[in-house]
Amino acid sequence: MPSPPLVAVLALNTAAFSVALACAFMMRRNMRVNVCTIDASIDFESLMHDSCYDAWFKRHLRCSQKTFHLLCAMLRRYFPVVPYKKYSFERAVACMLYHLGSSGGFRETALALGVSKAWCIVNVNAVIRVLFLMRAECIKLPTSQAEWEIISDGFRQI
């Protein structure tokens, strides 16, 4: 049987090796890679006024072009017109609708609509904030069966 000092040295070396091994596994980092993306953005301003893109609106923004224009008209009074902005107010509303209707997050929304992720985050949050402030004047539950039918017919059309 080894002497007590040798057992202590063996135990100390085993503990040091275990700690070093654990640190080596925990400190291992993945290689950094750049995610290259292609510009798959669309010319949104040309889509807005052409009725043949109504299916695109229904699929990606979850509303028709007519509904989109009505929503923009309601929200426009809360956003002042700024002539030097690079992207339109309508694109901000489209980003908000696209973001709320998809599960991809801000990066996917920004890529789809051709804006930066930072711009997308700022503008989506601004539009949602205004919608939150408008909730009292816009949200009204139907009180009769006829009103419920009108709403359900509207959803069926989309």
mmCIF file of C-alpha atoms in Angstrom:
data_model
loop_
_atom_site.group_PDB
_atom_site.id
_atom_site.type_symbol
_atom_site.label_atom_id
_atom_site.label_comp_id
_atom_site.label_asym_id
_atom_site.label_seq_id
_atom_site.Cartn_x
_atom_site.Cartn_y
_atom_site.Cartn_z
ATOM 1 C CA MET A 1 0.000 0.000 0.000
ATOM 2 C CA PRO A 2 1.378 3.453 -0.980
ATOM 3 C CA SER A 3 2.236 5.929 1.702
ATOM 4 C CA PRO A 4 -0.232 8.712 2.617
ATOM 5 C CA PRO A 5 1.832 11.491 0.935
ATOM 6 C CA LEU A 6 1.785 9.558 -2.379
ATOM 7 C CA VAL A 7 -1.982 9.047 -2.144
ATOM 8 C CA ALA A 8 -2.408 12.793 -1.513
ATOM 9 C CA VAL A 9 -0.220 13.647 -4.534
ATOM 10 C CA LEU A 10 -2.146 11.180 -6.704
ATOM 11 C CA ALA A 11 -5.492 12.639 -5.548
ATOM 12 C CA LEU A 12 -4.262 16.195 -6.186
ATOM 13 C CA ASN A 13 -3.019 15.303 -9.690
ATOM 14 C CA THR A 14 -6.308 13.550 -10.486
ATOM 15 C CA ALA A 15 -8.315 16.582 -9.339
ATOM 16 C CA ALA A 16 -6.111 18.987 -11.321
ATOM 17 C CA PHE A 17 -6.429 16.844 -14.447
ATOM 18 C CA SER A 18 -10.222 16.655 -14.039
ATOM 19 C CA VAL A 19 -10.492 20.443 -13.675
ATOM 20 C CA ALA A 20 -8.234 21.013 -16.696
ATOM 21 C CA LEU A 21 -10.259 18.561 -18.783
ATOM 22 C CA ALA A 22 -13.567 20.166 -17.762
ATOM 23 C CA CYS A 23 -12.223 23.634 -18.586
ATOM 24 C CA ALA A 24 -10.981 22.432 -21.961
ATOM 25 C CA PHE A 25 -14.468 21.185 -22.877
ATOM 26 C CA MET A 26 -16.253 24.248 -21.510
ATOM 27 C CA MET A 27 -13.919 26.781 -23.105
ATOM 28 C CA ARG A 28 -14.052 25.211 -26.554
ATOM 29 C CA ARG A 29 -15.568 27.716 -28.966
ATOM 30 C CA ASN A 30 -17.048 27.163 -32.341
ATOM 31 C CA MET A 31 -15.247 28.673 -35.265
ATOM 32 C CA ARG A 32 -16.585 32.052 -36.245
ATOM 33 C CA VAL A 33 -18.253 32.127 -39.601
ATOM 34 C CA ASN A 34 -19.839 34.873 -41.608
ATOM 35 C CA VAL A 35 -23.363 34.169 -42.738
ATOM 36 C CA CYS A 36 -23.498 35.324 -46.311
ATOM 37 C CA THR A 37 -26.945 36.277 -47.508
ATOM 38 C CA ILE A 38 -28.206 37.225 -50.893
ATOM 39 C CA ASP A 39 -30.344 40.259 -51.504
ATOM 40 C CA ALA A 40 -33.722 38.633 -51.914
ATOM 41 C CA SER A 41 -35.641 41.802 -51.207
ATOM 42 C CA ILE A 42 -38.553 42.966 -53.253
ATOM 43 C CA ASP A 43 -39.464 46.327 -54.696
ATOM 44 C CA PHE A 44 -42.279 46.868 -52.255
ATOM 45 C CA GLU A 45 -43.416 50.233 -53.581
ATOM 46 C CA SER A 46 -44.213 48.682 -56.972
ATOM 47 C CA LEU A 47 -46.156 45.855 -55.281
ATOM 48 C CA MET A 48 -48.387 48.237 -53.366
ATOM 49 C CA HIS A 49 -50.398 49.602 -56.259
ATOM 50 C CA ASP A 50 -50.519 46.640 -58.642
ATOM 51 C CA SER A 51 -53.601 44.513 -58.039
ATOM 52 C CA CYS A 52 -51.973 41.354 -59.404
ATOM 53 C CA TYR A 53 -49.898 41.170 -56.189
ATOM 54 C CA ASP A 54 -52.939 40.790 -53.946
ATOM 55 C CA ALA A 55 -52.078 37.101 -53.468
ATOM 56 C CA TRP A 56 -48.604 38.106 -52.218
ATOM 57 C CA PHE A 57 -50.208 40.409 -49.652
ATOM 58 C CA LYS A 58 -52.559 37.676 -48.490
ATOM 59 C CA ARG A 59 -49.787 35.106 -48.220
ATOM 60 C CA HIS A 60 -47.053 37.185 -46.583
ATOM 61 C CA LEU A 61 -48.841 40.048 -44.835
ATOM 62 C CA ARG A 62 -52.010 38.087 -44.009
ATOM 63 C CA CYS A 63 -54.304 40.775 -45.443
ATOM 64 C CA SER A 64 -55.499 41.999 -48.821
ATOM 65 C CA GLN A 65 -54.086 45.082 -50.530
ATOM 66 C CA LYS A 66 -57.293 46.955 -49.759
ATOM 67 C CA THR A 67 -57.020 46.123 -46.048
ATOM 68 C CA PHE A 68 -53.345 47.076 -46.093
ATOM 69 C CA HIS A 69 -54.143 50.499 -47.580
ATOM 70 C CA LEU A 70 -56.916 51.043 -45.020
ATOM 71 C CA LEU A 71 -54.527 50.163 -42.186
ATOM 72 C CA CYS A 72 -51.909 52.551 -43.572
ATOM 73 C CA ALA A 73 -54.524 55.311 -43.806
ATOM 74 C CA MET A 74 -55.465 54.767 -40.149
ATOM 75 C CA LEU A 75 -51.847 54.778 -38.974
ATOM 76 C CA ARG A 76 -50.553 57.606 -41.170
ATOM 77 C CA ARG A 77 -51.815 60.377 -38.877
ATOM 78 C CA TYR A 78 -49.484 59.138 -36.116
ATOM 79 C CA PHE A 79 -46.375 59.177 -38.309
ATOM 80 C CA PRO A 80 -45.272 62.545 -39.715
ATOM 81 C CA VAL A 81 -44.163 62.731 -43.341
ATOM 82 C CA VAL A 82 -40.385 62.982 -43.579
ATOM 83 C CA PRO A 83 -39.131 63.690 -47.113
ATOM 84 C CA TYR A 84 -35.566 62.467 -46.610
ATOM 85 C CA LYS A 85 -36.390 58.966 -45.324
ATOM 86 C CA LYS A 86 -34.961 56.105 -47.342
ATOM 87 C CA TYR A 87 -37.879 53.733 -46.788
ATOM 88 C CA SER A 88 -41.565 54.536 -46.917
ATOM 89 C CA PHE A 89 -44.034 54.441 -44.076
ATOM 90 C CA GLU A 90 -45.896 51.693 -45.928
ATOM 91 C CA ARG A 91 -42.781 49.530 -45.836
ATOM 92 C CA ALA A 92 -42.699 49.909 -42.048
ATOM 93 C CA VAL A 93 -46.312 48.741 -41.817
ATOM 94 C CA ALA A 94 -45.507 45.845 -44.160
ATOM 95 C CA CYS A 95 -42.526 44.894 -41.976
ATOM 96 C CA MET A 96 -44.780 44.855 -38.935
ATOM 97 C CA LEU A 97 -47.385 42.653 -40.627
ATOM 98 C CA TYR A 98 -44.742 40.326 -42.097
ATOM 99 C CA HIS A 99 -43.006 40.009 -38.724
ATOM 100 C CA LEU A 100 -46.220 39.259 -36.844
ATOM 101 C CA GLY A 101 -47.283 36.720 -39.473
ATOM 102 C CA SER A 102 -44.038 34.762 -39.691
ATOM 103 C CA SER A 103 -41.989 32.753 -37.244
ATOM 104 C CA GLY A 104 -38.616 33.795 -38.621
ATOM 105 C CA GLY A 105 -37.927 36.884 -36.567
ATOM 106 C CA PHE A 106 -36.506 40.275 -37.445
ATOM 107 C CA ARG A 107 -33.673 38.964 -39.614
ATOM 108 C CA GLU A 108 -36.051 37.137 -41.958
ATOM 109 C CA THR A 109 -38.406 40.130 -42.081
ATOM 110 C CA ALA A 110 -35.595 42.541 -42.870
ATOM 111 C CA LEU A 111 -34.224 40.282 -45.578
ATOM 112 C CA ALA A 112 -37.613 39.778 -47.200
ATOM 113 C CA LEU A 113 -38.427 43.480 -47.375
ATOM 114 C CA GLY A 114 -34.932 44.754 -48.151
ATOM 115 C CA VAL A 115 -34.190 46.743 -45.006
ATOM 116 C CA SER A 116 -31.609 46.441 -42.261
ATOM 117 C CA LYS A 117 -32.387 44.428 -39.162
ATOM 118 C CA ALA A 118 -31.946 47.502 -36.955
ATOM 119 C CA TRP A 119 -34.357 49.553 -39.095
ATOM 120 C CA CYS A 120 -36.827 46.693 -38.989
ATOM 121 C CA ILE A 121 -36.697 46.401 -35.187
ATOM 122 C CA VAL A 122 -37.144 50.146 -34.623
ATOM 123 C CA ASN A 123 -40.015 50.544 -37.081
ATOM 124 C CA VAL A 124 -41.893 47.362 -36.201
ATOM 125 C CA ASN A 125 -41.821 48.381 -32.544
ATOM 126 C CA ALA A 126 -42.962 51.929 -33.405
ATOM 127 C CA VAL A 127 -45.935 50.693 -35.435
ATOM 128 C CA ILE A 128 -46.908 48.167 -32.756
ATOM 129 C CA ARG A 129 -46.695 50.895 -30.106
ATOM 130 C CA VAL A 130 -49.109 53.070 -32.114
ATOM 131 C CA LEU A 131 -51.471 50.135 -32.648
ATOM 132 C CA PHE A 132 -51.427 49.558 -28.901
ATOM 133 C CA LEU A 133 -52.384 53.197 -28.305
ATOM 134 C CA MET A 134 -55.215 52.901 -30.870
ATOM 135 C CA ARG A 135 -56.724 49.789 -29.310
ATOM 136 C CA ALA A 136 -59.595 51.618 -27.574
ATOM 137 C CA GLU A 137 -60.889 53.163 -30.799
ATOM 138 C CA CYS A 138 -60.276 50.147 -33.052
ATOM 139 C CA ILE A 139 -61.199 47.077 -31.039
ATOM 140 C CA LYS A 140 -64.923 46.554 -30.689
ATOM 141 C CA LEU A 141 -66.649 43.252 -30.161
ATOM 142 C CA PRO A 142 -69.792 42.647 -32.206
ATOM 143 C CA THR A 143 -73.054 42.881 -30.314
ATOM 144 C CA SER A 144 -75.385 41.112 -32.727
ATOM 145 C CA GLN A 145 -75.374 37.951 -34.813
ATOM 146 C CA ALA A 146 -75.343 40.015 -38.029
ATOM 147 C CA GLU A 147 -72.134 41.789 -36.976
ATOM 148 C CA TRP A 148 -70.506 38.424 -36.214
ATOM 149 C CA GLU A 149 -71.485 37.178 -39.674
ATOM 150 C CA ILE A 150 -69.919 40.220 -41.359
ATOM 151 C CA ILE A 151 -66.642 39.614 -39.522
ATOM 152 C CA SER A 152 -66.570 35.875 -40.236
ATOM 153 C CA ASP A 153 -67.317 36.532 -43.924
ATOM 154 C CA GLY A 154 -64.385 38.937 -44.017
ATOM 155 C CA PHE A 155 -62.063 36.273 -42.622
ATOM 156 C CA ARG A 156 -63.338 33.722 -45.142
ATOM 157 C CA GLN A 157 -62.479 36.071 -48.002
ATOM 158 C CA ILE A 158 -58.853 36.207 -46.925
#
